[in-house]
Amino acid sequence: MTASNAVVDVSPDPVVYLNGEMVPLSEARIPVLDRGFIFGDGIYEVVPLYAPADGDAGRAPFRLTQHFARLARSLDKIRIANPFDDAGWRELVERVLAANEAQEGGALAPGQHAIAYIQVTRGVAKRTHTFPAGAVAPTVFVMISPLALPNDTQRANGVRCVTAEDKRWLHCDIKSVSLLGNVLMAQHAAENGALETIQLRDGMLTEGSSSNVWIVKDGVLFAPPRSNRILEGIRYGLIEELTQAIGIRFEAREITEAELRDADEIIISSATKEVLPVTTLDHAPVGSGKPGAVFAALYGAYQQAKAVETCGVA
Ligand code: PDD
């Protein structure tokens, strides 16, 4: 082992933003006393950036305003002053994106969709659990990475999920970098041949290891209500809007384990998965065992919303 992150293959070494500097990822460093490292004391965002289908240059963010609003809410909830306003954040994401798009042989091949990963921590201070006494600048990091959307087979056949007890803390509404609970759930899924773990707390559906979860019964779409027990995905509000546009009844209410297992359809949503049908839950088929009509309608509407907002680039 060396004392650097050179042991991690970061090729083709994207350009990242760290505390005012644009640097290659392989050279980006934070002090070990960063509270993000020591305490997981920070928050993050993941924003999809869609490339044009025809391979033309330029990528467009989807639902950027909503992502920045959630970033502001997360910062507010953990009492870190927002280092930028929306215009400042937008400029920063565009700057990092442009630097990567200009990089010959870089991470972003033509037509490659991307994500902007944004992280803010409480900064560097002597290790004390309480907030640092003086004014400490937050650590700000922005990285652009390729986004591999689910493939056609996953959409056509659906994916497998497993269930587990939700053992996370009760501030799941904060998009915190303290993700150990989610990490263990994601690993549980991977070790059991599943894409996601769907979590249940006290017999009620909460959410996936890194997604929101929806069920369909008799043509009605249900999701657990917004609360401290789930992260309100940017797709949560979007899907709510889409159901109105395409005439699907939607109800936000608590969902029991029995209702989850008896659903006609299960759908998961996230920035990186968009909407995806779950056709196997643990060892049982979901409904007919095939992606359903509500998924198909939502997927179509999602692609349309994307195309409109990103000026047809998707
Ligand atoms: N995660 N719930 C959890 C626990 C999540 O981690 C995510 C997304 C979501 C969906 O949120 P959105 O629709 O805004 O992507 C719900 C991101 C993709 C991640 O951690 O990489």
Tab-separated table of C-alpha atoms and ligand atoms in Angstrom:
chain	number	residue	atom	x	y	z
A	1	MET	CA	0.000	0.000	0.000
A	2	THR	CA	1.129	3.514	-0.719
A	3	ALA	CA	-0.025	6.652	1.033
A	4	SER	CA	-1.693	7.914	-2.140
A	5	ASN	CA	-4.773	6.824	-4.035
A	6	ALA	CA	-2.520	5.752	-6.930
A	7	VAL	CA	-3.517	2.157	-6.133
A	8	VAL	CA	-7.013	2.978	-7.439
A	9	ASP	CA	-7.253	2.897	-11.208
A	10	VAL	CA	-8.871	6.231	-12.040
A	11	SER	CA	-7.993	6.152	-15.742
A	12	PRO	CA	-8.864	8.017	-17.879
A	13	ASP	CA	-8.380	10.393	-14.959
A	14	PRO	CA	-11.244	12.889	-15.174
A	15	VAL	CA	-10.838	16.535	-14.200
A	16	VAL	CA	-12.531	17.231	-10.871
A	17	TYR	CA	-13.239	20.345	-8.825
A	18	LEU	CA	-11.936	20.394	-5.270
A	19	ASN	CA	-12.097	23.524	-3.131
A	20	GLY	CA	-11.598	26.058	-5.898
A	21	GLU	CA	-9.154	24.018	-7.975
A	22	MET	CA	-9.633	21.977	-11.127
A	23	VAL	CA	-7.336	18.962	-10.799
A	24	PRO	CA	-6.997	15.447	-12.210
A	25	LEU	CA	-8.848	12.978	-9.970
A	26	SER	CA	-5.584	11.114	-9.364
A	27	GLU	CA	-4.143	14.262	-7.780
A	28	ALA	CA	-7.168	15.368	-5.741
A	29	ARG	CA	-6.432	15.156	-1.997
A	30	ILE	CA	-8.284	15.958	1.180
A	31	PRO	CA	-6.672	16.108	4.637
A	32	VAL	CA	-7.463	13.099	6.844
A	33	LEU	CA	-9.078	15.419	9.373
A	34	ASP	CA	-11.809	16.282	6.886
A	35	ARG	CA	-15.036	15.723	8.808
A	36	GLY	CA	-16.433	13.850	5.846
A	37	PHE	CA	-13.673	11.264	6.309
A	38	ILE	CA	-13.702	11.264	10.110
A	39	PHE	CA	-17.463	11.462	10.817
A	40	GLY	CA	-19.282	11.068	7.493
A	41	ASP	CA	-20.257	14.677	8.228
A	42	GLY	CA	-21.409	15.800	4.803
A	43	ILE	CA	-23.971	15.473	2.073
A	44	TYR	CA	-24.012	14.736	-1.649
A	45	GLU	CA	-26.045	14.880	-4.850
A	46	VAL	CA	-26.122	12.821	-8.054
A	47	VAL	CA	-27.403	14.675	-11.124
A	48	PRO	CA	-27.883	12.921	-14.485
A	49	LEU	CA	-26.413	14.635	-17.553
A	50	TYR	CA	-27.751	13.305	-20.837
A	51	ALA	CA	-25.774	13.164	-24.074
A	52	PRO	CA	-27.460	13.697	-27.439
A	53	ALA	CA	-28.548	10.474	-29.151
A	54	ASP	CA	-26.781	11.511	-32.368
A	55	GLY	CA	-23.375	11.684	-30.658
A	56	ASP	CA	-23.219	15.482	-30.928
A	57	ALA	CA	-21.287	17.397	-28.313
A	58	GLY	CA	-22.824	18.756	-25.113
A	59	ARG	CA	-24.696	17.141	-22.284
A	60	ALA	CA	-27.797	18.458	-20.577
A	61	PRO	CA	-28.738	18.076	-16.922
A	62	PHE	CA	-32.148	16.708	-16.025
A	63	ARG	CA	-34.098	18.237	-13.126
A	64	LEU	CA	-31.116	20.340	-12.090
A	65	THR	CA	-33.178	22.908	-10.180
A	66	GLN	CA	-34.765	20.157	-8.102
A	67	HIS	CA	-31.366	18.584	-7.390
A	68	PHE	CA	-29.988	21.951	-6.229
A	69	ALA	CA	-33.063	22.479	-4.056
A	70	ARG	CA	-32.496	19.094	-2.375
A	71	LEU	CA	-28.780	19.901	-1.975
A	72	ALA	CA	-29.776	23.136	-0.209
A	73	ARG	CA	-32.270	21.244	1.994
A	74	SER	CA	-29.682	18.612	2.976
A	75	LEU	CA	-27.131	21.321	3.851
A	76	ASP	CA	-29.734	23.200	5.827
A	77	LYS	CA	-30.725	20.090	7.794
A	78	ILE	CA	-27.142	19.473	8.903
A	79	ARG	CA	-26.458	23.204	9.364
A	80	ILE	CA	-23.722	23.719	6.781
A	81	ALA	CA	-23.960	27.088	5.024
A	82	ASN	CA	-24.567	26.545	1.309
A	83	PRO	CA	-21.286	27.555	-0.363
A	84	PHE	CA	-23.030	28.548	-3.639
A	85	ASP	CA	-26.382	29.733	-4.870
A	86	ASP	CA	-28.099	27.841	-7.705
A	87	ALA	CA	-26.374	29.926	-10.390
A	88	GLY	CA	-22.997	29.266	-8.754
A	89	TRP	CA	-23.640	25.520	-8.570
A	90	ARG	CA	-24.831	25.458	-12.175
A	91	GLU	CA	-21.727	27.297	-13.330
A	92	LEU	CA	-19.521	24.898	-11.395
A	93	VAL	CA	-21.154	21.761	-12.809
A	94	GLU	CA	-20.940	23.234	-16.320
A	95	ARG	CA	-17.277	24.080	-15.787
A	96	VAL	CA	-16.343	20.557	-14.673
A	97	LEU	CA	-18.441	19.031	-17.440
A	98	ALA	CA	-16.819	21.253	-20.082
A	99	ALA	CA	-13.340	20.344	-18.804
A	100	ASN	CA	-14.140	16.645	-19.153
A	101	GLU	CA	-15.804	17.029	-22.538
A	102	ALA	CA	-12.680	18.814	-23.776
A	103	GLN	CA	-10.426	16.013	-22.532
A	104	GLU	CA	-9.042	13.939	-25.445
A	105	GLY	CA	-9.599	10.237	-24.721
A	106	GLY	CA	-11.306	11.229	-21.467
A	107	ALA	CA	-14.022	9.512	-19.485
A	108	LEU	CA	-16.828	10.820	-21.677
A	109	ALA	CA	-16.996	9.095	-25.055
A	110	PRO	CA	-19.362	10.668	-27.635
A	111	GLY	CA	-22.929	9.763	-26.759
A	112	GLN	CA	-21.940	8.694	-23.242
A	113	HIS	CA	-24.377	9.884	-20.584
A	114	ALA	CA	-22.862	11.133	-17.343
A	115	ILE	CA	-23.565	12.045	-13.751
A	116	ALA	CA	-22.378	15.013	-11.771
A	117	TYR	CA	-21.417	13.870	-8.273
A	118	ILE	CA	-21.415	16.772	-5.817
A	119	GLN	CA	-20.207	16.447	-2.223
A	120	VAL	CA	-20.004	19.018	0.537
A	121	THR	CA	-18.564	18.264	3.982
A	122	ARG	CA	-18.233	20.391	7.097
A	123	GLY	CA	-14.545	20.834	6.278
A	124	VAL	CA	-11.302	20.162	8.090
A	125	ALA	CA	-11.021	20.563	11.847
A	126	LYS	CA	-9.520	18.962	14.945
A	127	ARG	CA	-11.417	15.743	15.709
A	128	THR	CA	-14.221	16.762	18.060
A	129	HIS	CA	-17.759	15.500	17.609
A	130	THR	CA	-19.300	18.950	17.985
A	131	PHE	CA	-19.193	21.415	15.103
A	132	PRO	CA	-15.854	23.273	14.763
A	133	ALA	CA	-15.816	26.418	16.905
A	134	GLY	CA	-14.447	28.908	14.383
A	135	ALA	CA	-15.360	29.529	10.769
A	136	VAL	CA	-14.301	26.477	8.798
A	137	ALA	CA	-14.659	26.393	5.021
A	138	PRO	CA	-16.681	23.430	3.798
A	139	THR	CA	-14.980	20.932	1.513
A	140	VAL	CA	-16.575	21.088	-1.948
A	141	PHE	CA	-16.014	18.348	-4.505
A	142	VAL	CA	-17.560	17.926	-7.979
A	143	MET	CA	-16.805	14.965	-10.229
A	144	ILE	CA	-18.250	13.917	-13.573
A	145	SER	CA	-18.508	10.148	-14.175
A	146	PRO	CA	-19.944	8.081	-17.025
A	147	LEU	CA	-23.533	6.930	-16.444
A	148	ALA	CA	-24.435	3.436	-17.576
A	149	LEU	CA	-28.228	3.344	-17.737
A	150	PRO	CA	-30.004	-0.001	-17.263
A	151	ASN	CA	-29.751	-2.100	-20.413
A	152	ASP	CA	-32.580	-3.226	-22.715
A	153	THR	CA	-32.675	-6.719	-21.179
A	154	GLN	CA	-33.144	-5.306	-17.687
A	155	ARG	CA	-35.997	-3.130	-18.928
A	156	ALA	CA	-37.579	-5.869	-21.019
A	157	ASN	CA	-37.364	-8.639	-18.403
A	158	GLY	CA	-37.241	-6.639	-15.200
A	159	VAL	CA	-34.730	-7.144	-12.408
A	160	ARG	CA	-34.517	-9.117	-9.194
A	161	CYS	CA	-34.590	-7.492	-5.773
A	162	VAL	CA	-34.291	-8.973	-2.306
A	163	THR	CA	-35.829	-7.678	0.900
A	164	ALA	CA	-34.254	-6.905	4.271
A	165	GLU	CA	-35.009	-5.076	7.489
A	166	ASP	CA	-34.221	-1.349	7.266
A	167	LYS	CA	-31.674	-0.776	10.009
A	168	ARG	CA	-30.619	2.754	9.062
A	169	TRP	CA	-30.952	5.861	11.187
A	170	LEU	CA	-34.111	7.961	11.111
A	171	HIS	CA	-32.845	10.867	9.009
A	172	CYS	CA	-33.018	9.057	5.677
A	173	ASP	CA	-34.474	12.281	4.207
A	174	ILE	CA	-30.973	13.810	4.348
A	175	LYS	CA	-28.801	12.834	1.395
A	176	SER	CA	-25.941	12.150	3.786
A	177	VAL	CA	-22.592	10.657	2.824
A	178	SER	CA	-22.953	8.469	5.951
A	179	LEU	CA	-24.113	5.595	3.773
A	180	LEU	CA	-22.973	2.536	5.715
A	181	GLY	CA	-26.519	1.216	6.078
A	182	ASN	CA	-27.090	1.597	2.332
A	183	VAL	CA	-23.686	0.101	1.527
A	184	LEU	CA	-24.446	-3.033	3.564
A	185	MET	CA	-27.843	-3.346	1.877
A	186	ALA	CA	-26.306	-2.939	-1.596
A	187	GLN	CA	-23.746	-5.618	-0.763
A	188	HIS	CA	-26.531	-7.888	0.510
A	189	ALA	CA	-28.260	-7.492	-2.863
A	190	ALA	CA	-25.079	-8.178	-4.827
A	191	GLU	CA	-24.288	-11.302	-2.802
A	192	ASN	CA	-27.801	-12.580	-3.441
A	193	GLY	CA	-27.862	-12.031	-7.190
A	194	ALA	CA	-30.121	-8.976	-6.946
A	195	LEU	CA	-29.864	-5.395	-8.186
A	196	GLU	CA	-31.230	-3.741	-5.066
A	197	THR	CA	-32.330	-4.549	-1.553
A	198	ILE	CA	-35.852	-3.343	-0.826
A	199	GLN	CA	-36.043	-2.372	2.831
A	200	LEU	CA	-38.852	-2.781	5.335
A	201	ARG	CA	-39.065	-1.064	8.707
A	202	ASP	CA	-41.501	-2.499	11.250
A	203	GLY	CA	-43.244	-4.398	8.461
A	204	MET	CA	-43.671	-1.325	6.238
A	205	LEU	CA	-41.953	-0.599	2.930
A	206	THR	CA	-39.362	2.161	3.070
A	207	GLU	CA	-37.037	2.253	0.045
A	208	GLY	CA	-34.288	0.511	-1.891
A	209	SER	CA	-30.599	0.540	-1.002
A	210	SER	CA	-30.200	3.425	-3.485
A	211	SER	CA	-33.653	3.924	-5.007
A	212	ASN	CA	-37.265	4.727	-4.233
A	213	VAL	CA	-39.787	1.899	-4.489
A	214	TRP	CA	-43.279	1.976	-6.010
A	215	ILE	CA	-45.956	-0.679	-6.184
A	216	VAL	CA	-48.966	-1.075	-8.474
A	217	LYS	CA	-52.240	-2.704	-7.428
A	218	ASP	CA	-55.279	-2.790	-9.697
A	219	GLY	CA	-53.850	-0.029	-11.882
A	220	VAL	CA	-53.142	2.351	-8.966
A	221	LEU	CA	-49.565	3.423	-8.220
A	222	PHE	CA	-48.566	3.605	-4.547
A	223	ALA	CA	-45.418	4.814	-2.782
A	224	PRO	CA	-44.560	5.371	0.874
A	225	PRO	CA	-45.227	9.028	1.757
A	226	ARG	CA	-42.437	11.580	2.048
A	227	SER	CA	-41.003	11.284	5.556
A	228	ASN	CA	-37.764	11.027	7.503
A	229	ARG	CA	-37.758	7.278	6.738
A	230	ILE	CA	-36.980	7.691	3.016
A	231	LEU	CA	-34.922	9.928	0.791
A	232	GLU	CA	-37.296	11.899	-1.365
A	233	GLY	CA	-35.850	11.073	-4.771
A	234	ILE	CA	-35.929	13.743	-7.432
A	235	ARG	CA	-37.819	11.104	-9.380
A	236	TYR	CA	-40.432	10.964	-6.597
A	237	GLY	CA	-41.847	14.362	-7.542
A	238	LEU	CA	-41.279	13.722	-11.223
A	239	ILE	CA	-43.202	10.427	-11.218
A	240	GLU	CA	-45.978	12.093	-9.236
A	241	GLU	CA	-46.202	14.720	-12.023
A	242	LEU	CA	-46.062	12.080	-14.754
A	243	THR	CA	-48.947	10.090	-13.267
A	244	GLN	CA	-51.111	13.195	-13.524
A	245	ALA	CA	-50.038	13.839	-17.109
A	246	ILE	CA	-50.763	10.278	-18.247
A	247	GLY	CA	-53.836	9.645	-16.098
A	248	ILE	CA	-52.540	7.030	-13.663
A	249	ARG	CA	-53.981	7.227	-10.154
A	250	PHE	CA	-51.287	7.770	-7.538
A	251	GLU	CA	-51.557	7.500	-3.803
A	252	ALA	CA	-48.788	8.138	-1.261
A	253	ARG	CA	-49.433	5.946	1.761
A	254	GLU	CA	-47.783	3.365	3.993
A	255	ILE	CA	-47.366	-0.009	2.261
A	256	THR	CA	-47.274	-3.239	4.246
A	257	GLU	CA	-44.943	-6.131	3.530
A	258	ALA	CA	-47.961	-8.212	2.478
A	259	GLU	CA	-48.991	-5.514	-0.040
A	260	LEU	CA	-45.450	-5.383	-1.395
A	261	ARG	CA	-45.409	-9.154	-1.929
A	262	ASP	CA	-48.892	-9.149	-3.430
A	263	ALA	CA	-48.253	-6.224	-5.826
A	264	ASP	CA	-49.120	-6.509	-9.531
A	265	GLU	CA	-45.978	-4.502	-10.298
A	266	ILE	CA	-42.971	-3.184	-8.378
A	267	ILE	CA	-40.946	-0.312	-9.823
A	268	ILE	CA	-37.727	1.262	-8.553
A	269	SER	CA	-36.515	4.745	-9.446
A	270	SER	CA	-33.284	6.700	-9.162
A	271	ALA	CA	-31.106	9.123	-11.108
A	272	THR	CA	-29.004	6.248	-12.422
A	273	LYS	CA	-31.760	3.650	-12.925
A	274	GLU	CA	-34.478	6.045	-14.131
A	275	VAL	CA	-37.513	3.751	-13.711
A	276	LEU	CA	-36.976	0.013	-13.701
A	277	PRO	CA	-39.407	-2.897	-13.268
A	278	VAL	CA	-38.794	-5.470	-10.524
A	279	THR	CA	-40.084	-8.848	-11.684
A	280	THR	CA	-38.631	-11.102	-8.975
A	281	LEU	CA	-38.780	-10.311	-5.264
A	282	ASP	CA	-36.715	-12.656	-3.114
A	283	HIS	CA	-37.610	-15.971	-4.806
A	284	ALA	CA	-41.129	-15.156	-6.048
A	285	PRO	CA	-42.338	-13.570	-9.276
A	286	VAL	CA	-43.903	-10.110	-8.975
A	287	GLY	CA	-47.433	-10.227	-10.426
A	288	SER	CA	-47.240	-11.919	-13.809
A	289	GLY	CA	-43.442	-12.023	-13.557
A	290	LYS	CA	-43.187	-9.568	-16.462
A	291	PRO	CA	-42.873	-5.765	-16.544
A	292	GLY	CA	-46.372	-4.297	-16.366
A	293	ALA	CA	-48.455	-1.656	-18.107
A	294	VAL	CA	-47.885	1.054	-15.486
A	295	PHE	CA	-44.135	0.636	-15.792
A	296	ALA	CA	-44.388	0.860	-19.606
A	297	ALA	CA	-46.478	4.044	-19.387
A	298	LEU	CA	-44.174	5.641	-16.824
A	299	TYR	CA	-41.065	4.705	-18.771
A	300	GLY	CA	-42.479	6.301	-21.925
A	301	ALA	CA	-43.502	9.443	-20.066
A	302	TYR	CA	-40.105	9.605	-18.363
A	303	GLN	CA	-38.264	9.469	-21.696
A	304	GLN	CA	-40.532	12.169	-23.061
A	305	ALA	CA	-40.011	14.458	-20.053
A	306	LYS	CA	-36.284	13.951	-20.432
A	307	ALA	CA	-36.343	14.772	-24.142
A	308	VAL	CA	-38.378	17.929	-23.554
A	309	GLU	CA	-36.249	19.232	-20.683
A	310	THR	CA	-32.919	18.389	-22.262
A	311	CYS	CA	-34.044	19.820	-25.646
A	312	GLY	CA	-34.235	16.454	-27.297
A	313	VAL	CA	-30.676	15.445	-26.434
A	314	ALA	CA	-31.797	12.267	-24.703
B	1	PDD	N1	-29.222	7.481	-4.929
B	1	PDD	N2	-33.294	6.599	-1.995
B	1	PDD	C1	-31.976	6.392	-1.792
B	1	PDD	C2	-31.540	5.785	-0.516
B	1	PDD	C3	-31.043	6.758	-2.786
B	1	PDD	O1	-29.734	6.566	-2.560
B	1	PDD	C4	-31.513	7.311	-4.006
B	1	PDD	C5	-30.578	7.725	-5.124
B	1	PDD	C6	-32.893	7.508	-4.177
B	1	PDD	C7	-33.479	8.109	-5.428
B	1	PDD	O2	-33.202	9.484	-5.526
B	1	PDD	P1	-33.097	10.205	-6.955
B	1	PDD	O3	-34.352	9.917	-7.699
B	1	PDD	O4	-32.933	11.630	-6.628
B	1	PDD	O5	-31.880	9.617	-7.657
B	1	PDD	C8	-33.749	7.150	-3.149
B	1	PDD	C9	-28.215	7.982	-5.861
B	1	PDD	C10	-28.514	7.713	-7.292
B	1	PDD	C11	-26.841	7.502	-5.411
B	1	PDD	O6	-26.654	7.427	-4.188
B	1	PDD	O7	-25.974	7.237	-6.239
